[in-house]
Coordinates of C-alpha atoms and ligand atoms in Angstrom, one line a residue:
M5 CA 1.1 13.6 -7.0
R6 CA 3.8 15.8 -5.7
L7 CA 4.0 18.2 -2.8
E8 CA 6.0 21.1 -4.2
D9 CA 4.6 24.3 -2.8
P10 CA 7.3 25.6 -0.3
K11 CA 4.6 27.1 1.9
L12 CA 2.7 23.8 2.1
L13 CA 5.9 21.9 2.7
A14 CA 6.8 24.2 5.6
S15 CA 3.3 23.8 7.2
V16 CA 3.6 20.0 6.9
A17 CA 7.0 20.1 8.5
K18 CA 5.6 22.3 11.3
L19 CA 3.1 19.5 12.1
G20 CA 6.0 17.1 12.7
V21 CA 5.1 15.1 9.5
E22 CA 8.0 13.8 7.4
H23 CA 7.8 14.3 3.7
Q24 CA 9.3 11.6 1.5
P25 CA 9.3 12.7 -2.1
G26 CA 9.1 10.3 -5.2
I27 CA 8.6 7.0 -3.5
S28 CA 7.8 3.9 -5.6
M29 CA 4.7 2.1 -4.2
S30 CA 6.2 -1.1 -5.5
E31 CA 8.5 -1.0 -2.5
Y32 CA 5.6 -0.4 -0.1
T33 CA 3.4 -3.3 -1.2
S34 CA 3.9 -7.1 -0.8
L35 CA 2.9 -7.5 -4.5
G36 CA 5.8 -5.3 -5.5
I37 CA 3.5 -3.4 -7.9
G38 CA 2.7 0.3 -8.0
G39 CA 3.8 3.7 -9.4
T40 CA 5.3 6.8 -8.0
T41 CA 4.1 9.5 -5.5
D42 CA 5.0 11.4 -2.4
L43 CA 4.6 9.9 1.1
L44 CA 3.9 11.7 4.4
L45 CA 5.0 9.9 7.5
I46 CA 2.9 10.8 10.5
R47 CA 4.6 10.6 13.9
K48 CA 1.8 11.9 16.2
H49 CA -1.9 10.9 15.8
E50 CA -2.8 14.4 17.0
S51 CA -1.3 16.0 13.9
I52 CA -3.8 14.2 11.6
P53 CA -6.8 16.6 11.7
G54 CA -4.5 19.6 10.9
L55 CA -2.7 17.7 8.2
L56 CA -5.9 16.7 6.4
Q57 CA -7.3 20.2 6.6
L58 CA -4.1 21.4 5.0
L59 CA -4.3 18.8 2.2
D60 CA -8.0 19.7 1.6
D61 CA -7.2 23.4 1.5
N62 CA -4.6 22.6 -1.2
S63 CA -6.9 20.2 -3.1
M64 CA -4.5 17.3 -2.6
S65 CA -6.1 13.8 -2.7
H66 CA -4.7 11.2 -0.4
K67 CA -4.8 7.5 0.6
F68 CA -4.0 5.9 4.0
L69 CA -1.4 3.1 3.7
G70 CA -1.2 0.3 6.3
G71 CA 1.3 -2.5 5.6
G72 CA 0.6 -2.7 1.9
S73 CA 0.0 -6.4 2.1
N74 CA -3.6 -6.6 0.7
L75 CA -3.1 -3.8 -1.9
L76 CA -2.8 -3.5 -5.7
V77 CA -1.6 0.0 -6.7
G78 CA -1.9 1.4 -10.2
D79 CA 1.1 2.1 -12.5
G80 CA 2.9 5.3 -13.4
E81 CA 2.6 8.7 -11.7
L82 CA -0.2 8.4 -9.1
P83 CA -2.8 11.1 -8.7
W84 CA -2.8 11.1 -4.9
I85 CA -0.3 11.2 -2.1
V86 CA 0.1 8.5 0.5
L87 CA -0.2 9.0 4.3
Q88 CA 1.4 6.4 6.6
L89 CA 1.7 6.2 10.4
A90 CA 5.2 5.8 11.8
R91 CA 5.6 3.0 14.3
P92 CA 5.9 4.3 17.8
E93 CA 8.1 2.7 20.5
P94 CA 6.6 0.8 22.2
D95 CA 3.8 -0.1 19.9
V96 CA 2.1 -2.6 22.3
V97 CA 1.4 -1.9 26.0
L98 CA -0.2 -4.7 28.0
K99 CA -2.4 -4.3 31.1
G100 CA -3.9 -7.6 32.4
N101 CA -5.7 -9.2 29.5
F102 CA -5.8 -6.0 27.5
A103 CA -3.3 -5.2 24.8
H104 CA -3.2 -1.5 23.7
V105 CA -1.7 -1.6 20.2
D106 CA -0.8 1.1 17.8
A107 CA -2.3 0.7 14.3
A108 CA 1.2 0.8 12.8
A109 CA 2.4 -2.2 14.8
D110 CA 3.3 -5.3 12.8
L111 CA 0.6 -7.9 13.2
G112 CA 2.9 -11.0 13.5
R113 CA 5.2 -9.3 16.0
T114 CA 2.2 -8.2 18.0
V115 CA 0.8 -11.8 18.2
T116 CA 4.3 -13.1 19.3
Y117 CA 4.7 -10.3 21.9
C118 CA 1.3 -11.1 23.4
A119 CA 2.2 -14.8 23.4
K120 CA 5.3 -14.2 25.3
H121 CA 3.1 -12.6 28.0
D122 CA 0.7 -15.5 28.0
L123 CA -2.0 -13.8 26.0
G124 CA -3.4 -15.9 23.1
G125 CA -6.4 -16.1 20.8
M126 CA -4.7 -14.7 17.7
E127 CA -2.6 -17.8 16.8
G128 CA -4.2 -18.0 13.3
L129 CA -3.0 -14.6 12.4
I130 CA 0.7 -15.3 12.9
G131 CA 1.5 -15.7 9.2
V132 CA -0.8 -12.9 8.0
P133 CA 1.5 -10.0 6.8
G134 CA 0.7 -6.4 7.4
T135 CA -0.1 -4.0 10.2
V136 CA -2.6 -4.3 13.1
G137 CA -4.5 -1.3 11.6
G138 CA -4.8 -3.0 8.2
A139 CA -5.9 -6.2 9.9
L140 CA -8.5 -4.3 11.9
R141 CA -9.9 -2.4 8.9
M142 CA -10.7 -5.6 7.0
N143 CA -11.2 -7.9 9.9
A144 CA -8.4 -10.2 8.9
G145 CA -8.8 -13.8 9.9
A146 CA -7.5 -17.3 9.3
Y147 CA -7.9 -20.8 10.7
G148 CA -11.2 -20.1 12.4
M149 CA -10.5 -16.8 14.1
Q150 CA -10.8 -13.2 13.2
I151 CA -9.3 -10.1 14.9
G152 CA -12.7 -8.4 15.4
S153 CA -13.6 -10.9 18.1
Y154 CA -11.0 -9.4 20.4
V155 CA -11.6 -5.7 19.7
R156 CA -12.8 -3.8 22.7
E157 CA -12.0 -0.2 21.7
V158 CA -10.7 1.6 18.5
K159 CA -9.1 5.0 18.2
L160 CA -9.6 6.3 14.7
Y161 CA -9.6 9.5 12.6
R162 CA -13.1 9.9 11.2
A163 CA -12.9 11.9 8.0
A164 CA -16.6 12.6 8.1
A165 CA -16.3 14.3 11.5
R166 CA -12.8 15.6 10.8
A167 CA -11.8 14.4 14.3
I168 CA -10.1 11.7 16.3
E169 CA -12.8 9.5 18.0
I170 CA -12.9 6.4 20.2
L171 CA -15.4 3.7 19.4
K172 CA -16.3 0.8 21.7
G173 CA -16.1 -2.7 20.2
D174 CA -19.9 -3.1 20.2
Q175 CA -20.3 0.1 18.1
I176 CA -18.4 -1.7 15.3
S177 CA -19.6 -4.6 13.2
F178 CA -17.1 -7.2 12.2
E179 CA -18.1 -9.6 9.5
Y180 CA -16.1 -11.9 7.2
R181 CA -13.4 -9.7 5.7
H182 CA -15.6 -6.7 6.3
T183 CA -16.1 -4.0 8.9
S184 CA -18.5 -1.0 9.4
F185 CA -15.7 1.5 9.3
A186 CA -16.1 4.1 6.5
P187 CA -13.6 3.8 3.6
D188 CA -11.9 7.1 4.7
D189 CA -11.7 6.3 8.4
M190 CA -8.0 5.9 9.5
M191 CA -7.3 3.3 12.1
L192 CA -5.0 4.8 14.8
A193 CA -4.9 2.3 17.7
V194 CA -6.9 -0.6 19.1
T195 CA -7.5 -2.2 22.5
L196 CA -7.7 -6.0 22.3
E197 CA -8.9 -8.3 25.1
L198 CA -7.1 -11.6 24.8
P199 CA -7.6 -14.9 26.7
S200 CA -4.9 -16.0 29.1
K201 CA -3.0 -19.1 27.8
S202 CA 0.4 -20.5 28.5
Y203 CA 3.2 -19.5 26.1
Q204 CA 3.7 -23.2 25.4
E205 CA 0.1 -23.7 24.4
I206 CA 0.1 -20.6 22.2
I207 CA 3.3 -21.6 20.4
Q208 CA 1.9 -25.1 19.7
G209 CA -1.1 -23.4 18.1
I210 CA 1.1 -21.1 16.1
R211 CA 3.2 -24.0 14.9
I212 CA 0.2 -25.9 13.6
C213 CA -1.1 -22.8 11.7
N214 CA 2.3 -22.1 10.2
E215 CA 2.6 -25.7 9.0
K216 CA -0.9 -25.5 7.3
R217 CA 0.0 -22.2 5.7
R218 CA 3.4 -23.4 4.5
A219 CA 1.7 -26.5 3.0
S220 CA -1.0 -24.6 1.0
Q221 CA 0.2 -21.0 0.3
P222 CA 3.1 -19.6 -1.8
L223 CA 4.8 -17.8 1.1
G224 CA 8.1 -16.9 -0.5
Q225 CA 6.5 -15.2 -3.5
K226 CA 5.2 -11.6 -4.0
S227 CA 1.5 -11.7 -3.5
A228 CA -1.4 -9.9 -1.7
G229 CA -2.7 -13.0 -0.1
C230 CA -6.0 -14.1 -1.4
I231 CA -7.2 -12.0 -4.3
F232 CA -10.9 -12.8 -4.0
K233 CA -13.2 -13.2 -1.0
N234 CA -14.7 -16.7 -0.6
P235 CA -18.4 -16.6 -1.6
P236 CA -20.8 -18.0 1.1
G237 CA -20.2 -21.7 1.5
A238 CA -17.6 -22.0 -1.2
S239 CA -13.8 -21.5 -1.8
A240 CA -12.6 -19.2 -4.5
G241 CA -9.3 -21.0 -4.6
R242 CA -11.0 -24.4 -5.2
M243 CA -13.2 -23.0 -8.0
I244 CA -10.3 -21.4 -9.8
D245 CA -8.2 -24.6 -9.4
E246 CA -11.1 -26.8 -10.6
L247 CA -11.2 -24.7 -13.8
G248 CA -7.5 -25.7 -14.3
L249 CA -6.3 -22.1 -14.1
K250 CA -3.2 -22.5 -11.9
G251 CA -0.2 -21.0 -13.8
L252 CA -2.4 -18.8 -16.0
S253 CA -0.5 -15.6 -16.7
V254 CA -0.8 -12.1 -18.1
G255 CA 2.8 -10.8 -18.4
D256 CA 4.4 -11.5 -15.1
A257 CA 1.1 -11.6 -13.2
R258 CA 0.5 -15.3 -12.6
I259 CA -1.9 -17.6 -10.7
S260 CA 0.1 -19.5 -8.1
D261 CA 0.7 -23.2 -8.7
R262 CA 0.3 -23.7 -5.0
H263 CA -3.0 -21.9 -4.2
A264 CA -5.2 -20.7 -7.0
N265 CA -6.6 -17.7 -5.0
F266 CA -3.0 -16.3 -4.7
F267 CA -1.9 -14.3 -7.8
V268 CA 1.8 -13.7 -7.7
N269 CA 4.1 -11.1 -9.3
A270 CA 6.6 -13.5 -10.9
G271 CA 8.9 -10.7 -12.1
K272 CA 8.0 -7.3 -13.2
A273 CA 4.2 -7.5 -13.3
S274 CA 2.4 -4.2 -13.8
A275 CA -1.0 -3.3 -12.2
K276 CA -2.5 -3.5 -15.7
D277 CA -1.3 -7.1 -16.0
M278 CA -2.7 -8.1 -12.6
L279 CA -6.0 -6.3 -13.1
S280 CA -6.5 -8.0 -16.5
L281 CA -5.8 -11.4 -14.9
I282 CA -8.2 -10.7 -12.1
A283 CA -10.9 -9.6 -14.6
D284 CA -10.4 -12.7 -16.8
V285 CA -10.6 -15.1 -13.8
R286 CA -13.7 -13.4 -12.4
D287 CA -15.4 -13.8 -15.8
R288 CA -14.4 -17.5 -16.2
V289 CA -15.6 -18.3 -12.7
E290 CA -18.9 -16.5 -13.3
K291 CA -19.5 -18.4 -16.6
A292 CA -18.7 -21.8 -15.0
Y293 CA -20.3 -21.4 -11.5
G294 CA -22.7 -18.4 -11.9
V295 CA -20.9 -16.7 -9.0
R296 CA -19.3 -13.2 -9.4
L297 CA -16.3 -13.2 -7.2
E298 CA -15.7 -10.1 -5.1
N299 CA -12.2 -8.7 -4.6
E300 CA -10.5 -9.2 -1.2
V301 CA -7.5 -7.2 -2.5
V302 CA -8.0 -3.5 -2.3
V303 CA -7.3 -1.7 -5.6
W304 CA -5.9 1.9 -5.7
N305 CA -6.1 2.7 -9.4
A306 CA -3.9 5.3 -11.0
Ligands
EPU7 N1 -8.2 -25.6 -2.6 C1 -8.0 -26.2 -3.8 N2 -7.1 -25.6 -4.7 C2 -6.5 -24.4 -4.4 C3 -6.7 -23.8 -3.1 C4 -7.6 -24.4 -2.2 O1 -8.6 -27.2 -4.1 O2 -5.7 -24.0 -5.2 C5 -9.2 -26.2 -1.7 C6 -8.4 -26.8 -0.4 O3 -7.9 -28.0 -0.7 C7 -9.5 -26.7 0.6 C8 -10.4 -25.5 0.2 O4 -10.1 -25.3 -1.2 O5 -10.2 -27.9 0.6 C9 -10.1 -24.3 1.1 O6 -8.7 -23.9 0.9 P1 -7.9 -23.2 2.1 O7 -7.9 -24.1 3.3 O8 -6.5 -22.9 1.6 O9 -8.7 -22.0 2.5 P2 -9.2 -20.8 1.5 O10 -10.7 -20.7 1.7 O11 -8.7 -20.9 0.2 C10 -9.0 -19.0 3.5 C11 -8.6 -17.6 3.6 C12 -7.1 -17.5 3.8 C13 -6.7 -18.2 5.0 C14 -7.1 -19.7 4.9 C15 -6.9 -20.4 6.2 C16 -10.1 -16.2 2.2 C17 -10.4 -15.6 0.9 N3 -9.0 -17.0 2.3 O12 -8.5 -19.6 2.3 O13 -6.9 -16.1 3.9 O14 -5.3 -18.1 5.2 O15 -8.6 -19.7 4.6 O16 -7.8 -20.1 7.2 O17 -11.0 -16.1 3.1 C18 -6.4 -14.1 2.8 O18 -7.4 -13.6 3.3 O19 -5.6 -13.3 2.1 C19 -6.0 -15.4 3.1 C20 -5.0 -16.0 2.5

């Protein structure tokens, strides 16, 4: 979808929002898949209510983009524009055991920055790509921890109320790869309370997680991490592997040889290829195990 009306473009610019026309979503997603649209880069949280009112008034659909690392975007000309937060400087401010982090901050860099100031707890998240906002929305986790455990306060744009609100940690429920945020809530910033640990101890924990990850996941390849959530008490990766499906492909969409719940873009995979591989695997697992796997990857269809 394109923003072409000069009056609308002038109003967007007046809000301090940067218009980037004709971007390819394949450059904004770790899978390297996705069609074309316009992007609006938001520099000030406070401009969001006005911007969304403007888009509504002009009947323009939109999506909020985080780091694009858990996302499968449709092919071709996309029927919505994309909104993204610009990363402010600084994006992490520490006060005692509290880290105030902008949603646009890179997750891995945030974990390392906190570690350098003797704040730990998030060692498992070091190799998880994406932004802090994206991790928060889906309650990202690995190696026995999840970000939700450390959340004390969230600043978000609530589409239902058309306003920026602050929620306390206990007003939000964080479950396995799921939160109580509404699908159209936009994460803006978070306050984390992190345990004090020495830098040495944190780095040791990070090293162990990195080694485990390197040994079991296809880190150098284009992927969206795990495609499916694990069903209660089981591992989607193990089930797909047991069915002998590693290496199964549709076009350039391929099940990783290293970890069967990672589907990689081995060249020029389209969203259509990837979606058909996902559907095929879901059916095969259901037939064999009677379990219908749920997507972990978020799909934005064209
Ligand atoms: N396994 C296989 N074959 C495979 C993959 C896994 O037999 O191809 C077996 C492993 O040997 C192990 C078990 O399945 O016995 C579990 O595998 P793993 O430890 O890799 O964990 P997982 O359940 O597949 C989860 C998360 C990962 C996270 C790791 C480490 C989900 C869907 N996945 O994977 O998160 O990094 O644990 O904590 O919850 C992600 O969310 O995108 C993600 C990568």
